[in-house]
Amino acid sequence: MKKYFKIALYLTIIGLIAIISVNYYVKSSTKTKIYYSAKKFPKNDVGIIFGAGINGNQPSKYLKDRLDAGIMLWKAKRINKILLSGDNGRDEYDELTVMKNYCYNHGVDTTKIFIDYAGFDTYSTMYRAKHIFKIKRATLISQKYHLNRAIYIGNQLGVKSVGYSANQGEYLGYKYVTFRECLSTFKSFLDVLRNREPHFLGGEININGESNYSKEDKR
């Protein structure tokens, strides 16, 4: 019994070292690519906004701040197009309709809005950005805790990425999501290593072509 306990202990220690090392590597290699002000922010053709929860037909604070940041960058001409990526897998939970309506209601030209209907996690979003939307460079818009991982995945998959921090004030559960991000970062590192394909791919939607924003959707 003592032997198995030692083996479990050693494996736990090795696992913790691996997680800490990967997180350090990801953060140190991406920290200079995160921006906090639009003044010195490099221009990019595409901005990607990641889903972050909704309350009924309204975005959560996390998501609202991401959308507001993306809209601000678009109006400031720091990005030309917006790719919205989120979860619309259930009728009662449709992040993307909320996101696209929010952008429309805040003045974004719908011909400049593209929709990723299968961005169920960050890795899937970036993989699909590369292979479905044919994006080569992108501005990633999210809270600070999430950007290191998103930028790392993007760059590893061939989407040259920088990040814009959407942090505004305090967030419910921010310490928890920051802690959880350590595990998510390690998982994403493994996803990149094995070149994981998302469950859903679908046909090509070239970001330089016609927008797939549906004008028939409810607003």
GROMACS .gro file of C-alpha atoms in nm:
model
  219
    1MET     CA    1   0.000   0.000   0.000
    2LYS     CA    2   0.288   0.232   0.091
    3LYS     CA    3   0.448   0.164  -0.249
    4TYR     CA    4   0.135   0.270  -0.438
    5PHE     CA    5   0.103   0.581  -0.223
    6LYS     CA    6   0.459   0.682  -0.316
    7ILE     CA    7   0.392   0.623  -0.684
    8ALA     CA    8   0.075   0.834  -0.667
    9LEU     CA    9   0.264   1.106  -0.480
   10TYR     CA   10   0.547   1.112  -0.737
   11LEU     CA   11   0.301   1.123  -1.025
   12THR     CA   12   0.114   1.409  -0.858
   13ILE     CA   13   0.437   1.605  -0.812
   14ILE     CA   14   0.543   1.543  -1.171
   15GLY     CA   15   0.197   1.652  -1.290
   16LEU     CA   16   0.211   1.975  -1.089
   17ILE     CA   17   0.558   2.054  -1.219
   18ALA     CA   18   0.439   1.995  -1.576
   19ILE     CA   19   0.135   2.219  -1.532
   20ILE     CA   20   0.340   2.499  -1.371
   21SER     CA   21   0.612   2.475  -1.638
   22VAL     CA   22   0.366   2.485  -1.928
   23ASN     CA   23   0.180   2.782  -1.779
   24TYR     CA   24   0.505   2.971  -1.725
   25TYR     CA   25   0.613   2.902  -2.082
   26VAL     CA   26   0.278   3.006  -2.233
   27LYS     CA   27   0.256   3.328  -2.030
   28SER     CA   28   0.619   3.431  -2.083
   29SER     CA   29   0.597   3.372  -2.459
   30THR     CA   30   0.274   3.571  -2.506
   31LYS     CA   31   0.276   3.851  -2.245
   32THR     CA   32   0.424   4.108  -2.484
   33LYS     CA   33   0.140   4.044  -2.730
   34ILE     CA   34  -0.134   4.166  -2.493
   35TYR     CA   35  -0.247   4.529  -2.518
   36TYR     CA   36  -0.452   4.735  -2.272
   37SER     CA   37  -0.510   5.055  -2.469
   38ALA     CA   38  -0.628   5.122  -2.823
   39LYS     CA   39  -0.384   5.412  -2.863
   40LYS     CA   40  -0.081   5.204  -2.954
   41PHE     CA   41  -0.274   4.900  -3.066
   42PRO     CA   42  -0.164   4.752  -3.402
   43LYS     CA   43  -0.424   4.740  -3.677
   44ASN     CA   44  -0.555   4.401  -3.785
   45ASP     CA   45  -0.812   4.296  -4.040
   46VAL     CA   46  -1.001   4.060  -3.807
   47GLY     CA   47  -1.098   4.075  -3.441
   48ILE     CA   48  -1.217   3.752  -3.276
   49ILE     CA   49  -1.457   3.779  -2.981
   50PHE     CA   50  -1.501   3.466  -2.770
   51GLY     CA   51  -1.834   3.370  -2.611
   52ALA     CA   52  -1.853   3.404  -2.232
   53GLY     CA   53  -2.203   3.326  -2.112
   54ILE     CA   54  -2.545   3.490  -2.140
   55ASN     CA   55  -2.830   3.575  -1.905
   56GLY     CA   56  -3.148   3.515  -2.103
   57ASN     CA   57  -3.111   3.736  -2.409
   58GLN     CA   58  -2.842   3.956  -2.255
   59PRO     CA   59  -2.465   3.902  -2.243
   60SER     CA   60  -2.297   3.830  -1.911
   61LYS     CA   61  -2.060   4.098  -1.780
   62TYR     CA   62  -1.765   3.899  -1.913
   63LEU     CA   63  -1.922   3.883  -2.258
   64LYS     CA   64  -2.055   4.241  -2.257
   65ASP     CA   65  -1.709   4.379  -2.187
   66ARG     CA   66  -1.562   4.166  -2.465
   67LEU     CA   67  -1.826   4.286  -2.709
   68ASP     CA   68  -1.782   4.649  -2.603
   69ALA     CA   69  -1.406   4.622  -2.653
   70GLY     CA   70  -1.450   4.467  -2.997
   71ILE     CA   71  -1.703   4.729  -3.103
   72MET     CA   72  -1.470   5.006  -2.978
   73LEU     CA   73  -1.177   4.864  -3.178
   74TRP     CA   74  -1.398   4.837  -3.488
   75LYS     CA   75  -1.521   5.196  -3.454
   76ALA     CA   76  -1.162   5.312  -3.397
   77LYS     CA   77  -1.067   5.130  -3.720
   78ARG     CA   78  -0.821   4.904  -3.539
   79ILE     CA   79  -1.005   4.606  -3.686
   80ASN     CA   80  -1.211   4.585  -4.006
   81LYS     CA   81  -1.415   4.271  -3.939
   82ILE     CA   82  -1.545   4.089  -3.632
   83LEU     CA   83  -1.566   3.712  -3.595
   84LEU     CA   84  -1.806   3.610  -3.318
   85SER     CA   85  -1.740   3.262  -3.182
   86GLY     CA   86  -1.951   3.088  -2.921
   87ASP     CA   87  -2.200   2.821  -2.822
   88ASN     CA   88  -2.542   2.799  -2.985
   89GLY     CA   89  -2.582   2.425  -2.941
   90ARG     CA   90  -2.919   2.447  -2.764
   91ASP     CA   91  -3.236   2.644  -2.837
   92GLU     CA   92  -3.248   2.770  -2.478
   93TYR     CA   93  -2.882   2.876  -2.481
   94ASP     CA   94  -2.772   3.069  -2.788
   95GLU     CA   95  -2.470   3.290  -2.724
   96LEU     CA   96  -2.425   3.386  -3.087
   97THR     CA   97  -2.768   3.539  -3.144
   98VAL     CA   98  -2.714   3.752  -2.833
   99MET     CA   99  -2.365   3.850  -2.951
  100LYS     CA  100  -2.461   3.935  -3.308
  101ASN     CA  101  -2.767   4.133  -3.198
  102TYR     CA  102  -2.557   4.327  -2.948
  103CYS     CA  103  -2.310   4.424  -3.220
  104TYR     CA  104  -2.590   4.517  -3.459
  105ASN     CA  105  -2.768   4.727  -3.194
  106HIS     CA  106  -2.444   4.911  -3.121
  107GLY     CA  107  -2.386   5.017  -3.477
  108VAL     CA  108  -2.160   4.752  -3.630
  109ASP     CA  109  -2.210   4.703  -4.004
  110THR     CA  110  -2.352   4.350  -4.036
  111THR     CA  111  -2.152   4.294  -4.357
  112LYS     CA  112  -1.844   4.312  -4.134
  113ILE     CA  113  -1.969   4.050  -3.885
  114PHE     CA  114  -1.887   3.682  -3.932
  115ILE     CA  115  -2.027   3.402  -3.718
  116ASP     CA  116  -1.854   3.086  -3.595
  117TYR     CA  117  -2.139   2.862  -3.490
  118ALA     CA  118  -1.914   2.589  -3.344
  119GLY     CA  119  -1.666   2.774  -3.127
  120PHE     CA  120  -1.732   2.550  -2.829
  121ASP     CA  121  -1.390   2.613  -2.674
  122THR     CA  122  -1.089   2.835  -2.738
  123TYR     CA  123  -0.893   2.570  -2.926
  124SER     CA  124  -1.190   2.500  -3.156
  125THR     CA  125  -1.235   2.871  -3.221
  126MET     CA  126  -0.873   2.920  -3.324
  127TYR     CA  127  -0.856   2.597  -3.525
  128ARG     CA  128  -1.171   2.693  -3.714
  129ALA     CA  129  -1.042   3.049  -3.760
  130LYS     CA  130  -0.744   2.902  -3.945
  131HIS     CA  131  -0.908   2.618  -4.137
  132ILE     CA  132  -1.268   2.734  -4.192
  133PHE     CA  133  -1.238   3.113  -4.206
  134LYS     CA  134  -0.885   3.114  -4.356
  135ILE     CA  135  -0.763   3.380  -4.112
  136LYS     CA  136  -0.387   3.445  -4.109
  137ARG     CA  137  -0.372   3.729  -3.854
  138ALA     CA  138  -0.613   3.824  -3.578
  139THR     CA  139  -0.680   4.042  -3.278
  140LEU     CA  140  -0.816   3.828  -2.994
  141ILE     CA  141  -1.056   4.006  -2.760
  142SER     CA  142  -1.113   3.867  -2.413
  143GLN     CA  143  -1.030   3.920  -2.046
  144LYS     CA  144  -0.663   3.919  -1.945
  145TYR     CA  145  -0.680   3.579  -1.770
  146HIS     CA  146  -0.777   3.412  -2.099
  147LEU     CA  147  -0.558   3.591  -2.352
  148ASN     CA  148  -0.225   3.416  -2.296
  149ARG     CA  149  -0.377   3.079  -2.380
  150ALA     CA  150  -0.577   3.211  -2.675
  151ILE     CA  151  -0.273   3.386  -2.826
  152TYR     CA  152  -0.055   3.079  -2.774
  153ILE     CA  153  -0.306   2.851  -2.947
  154GLY     CA  154  -0.352   3.095  -3.234
  155ASN     CA  155   0.018   3.134  -3.299
  156GLN     CA  156   0.080   2.760  -3.277
  157LEU     CA  157  -0.199   2.690  -3.526
  158GLY     CA  158  -0.075   2.948  -3.775
  159VAL     CA  159  -0.292   3.250  -3.690
  160LYS     CA  160  -0.055   3.534  -3.601
  161SER     CA  161  -0.228   3.667  -3.292
  162VAL     CA  162  -0.224   3.963  -3.055
  163GLY     CA  163  -0.467   4.022  -2.771
  164TYR     CA  164  -0.672   4.313  -2.642
  165SER     CA  165  -0.770   4.303  -2.274
  166ALA     CA  166  -1.142   4.365  -2.221
  167ASN     CA  167  -1.113   4.390  -1.841
  168GLN     CA  168  -1.348   4.655  -1.698
  169GLY     CA  169  -1.400   4.656  -1.321
  170GLU     CA  170  -1.457   4.343  -1.113
  171TYR     CA  171  -1.598   4.008  -1.224
  172LEU     CA  172  -1.789   3.747  -1.030
  173GLY     CA  173  -1.573   3.438  -0.989
  174TYR     CA  174  -1.263   3.592  -1.146
  175LYS     CA  175  -1.022   3.419  -0.906
  176TYR     CA  176  -1.183   3.085  -0.984
  177VAL     CA  177  -1.168   3.124  -1.363
  178THR     CA  178  -0.807   3.239  -1.333
  179PHE     CA  179  -0.720   2.924  -1.137
  180ARG     CA  180  -0.913   2.704  -1.381
  181GLU     CA  181  -0.723   2.866  -1.665
  182CYS     CA  182  -0.404   2.695  -1.545
  183LEU     CA  183  -0.558   2.356  -1.620
  184SER     CA  184  -0.712   2.478  -1.945
  185THR     CA  185  -0.373   2.606  -2.058
  186PHE     CA  186  -0.212   2.268  -1.992
  187LYS     CA  187  -0.490   2.092  -2.184
  188SER     CA  188  -0.451   2.332  -2.475
  189PHE     CA  189  -0.077   2.265  -2.479
  190LEU     CA  190  -0.155   1.895  -2.522
  191ASP     CA  191  -0.421   1.973  -2.786
  192VAL     CA  192  -0.161   2.162  -2.988
  193LEU     CA  193   0.092   1.881  -2.952
  194ARG     CA  194  -0.149   1.622  -3.090
  195ASN     CA  195  -0.307   1.862  -3.342
  196ARG     CA  196  -0.658   1.790  -3.216
  197GLU     CA  197  -0.938   1.847  -3.465
  198PRO     CA  198  -1.261   2.004  -3.334
  199HIS     CA  199  -1.572   1.786  -3.337
  200PHE     CA  200  -1.740   2.021  -3.588
  201LEU     CA  201  -1.567   2.166  -3.894
  202GLY     CA  202  -1.799   2.221  -4.191
  203GLY     CA  203  -1.752   2.410  -4.514
  204GLU     CA  204  -1.516   2.699  -4.576
  205ILE     CA  205  -1.633   3.054  -4.497
  206ASN     CA  206  -1.356   3.279  -4.623
  207ILE     CA  207  -1.317   3.588  -4.404
  208ASN     CA  208  -1.248   3.788  -4.722
  209GLY     CA  209  -1.577   3.680  -4.876
  210GLU     CA  210  -1.941   3.756  -4.801
  211SER     CA  211  -2.046   3.772  -4.437
  212ASN     CA  212  -2.249   3.478  -4.304
  213TYR     CA  213  -2.449   3.707  -4.073
  214SER     CA  214  -2.811   3.604  -4.124
  215LYS     CA  215  -3.048   3.898  -4.154
  216GLU     CA  216  -3.343   3.667  -4.095
  217ASP     CA  217  -3.243   3.604  -3.732
  218LYS     CA  218  -3.444   3.777  -3.463
  219ARG     CA  219  -3.308   4.091  -3.317
   0.00000   0.00000   0.00000
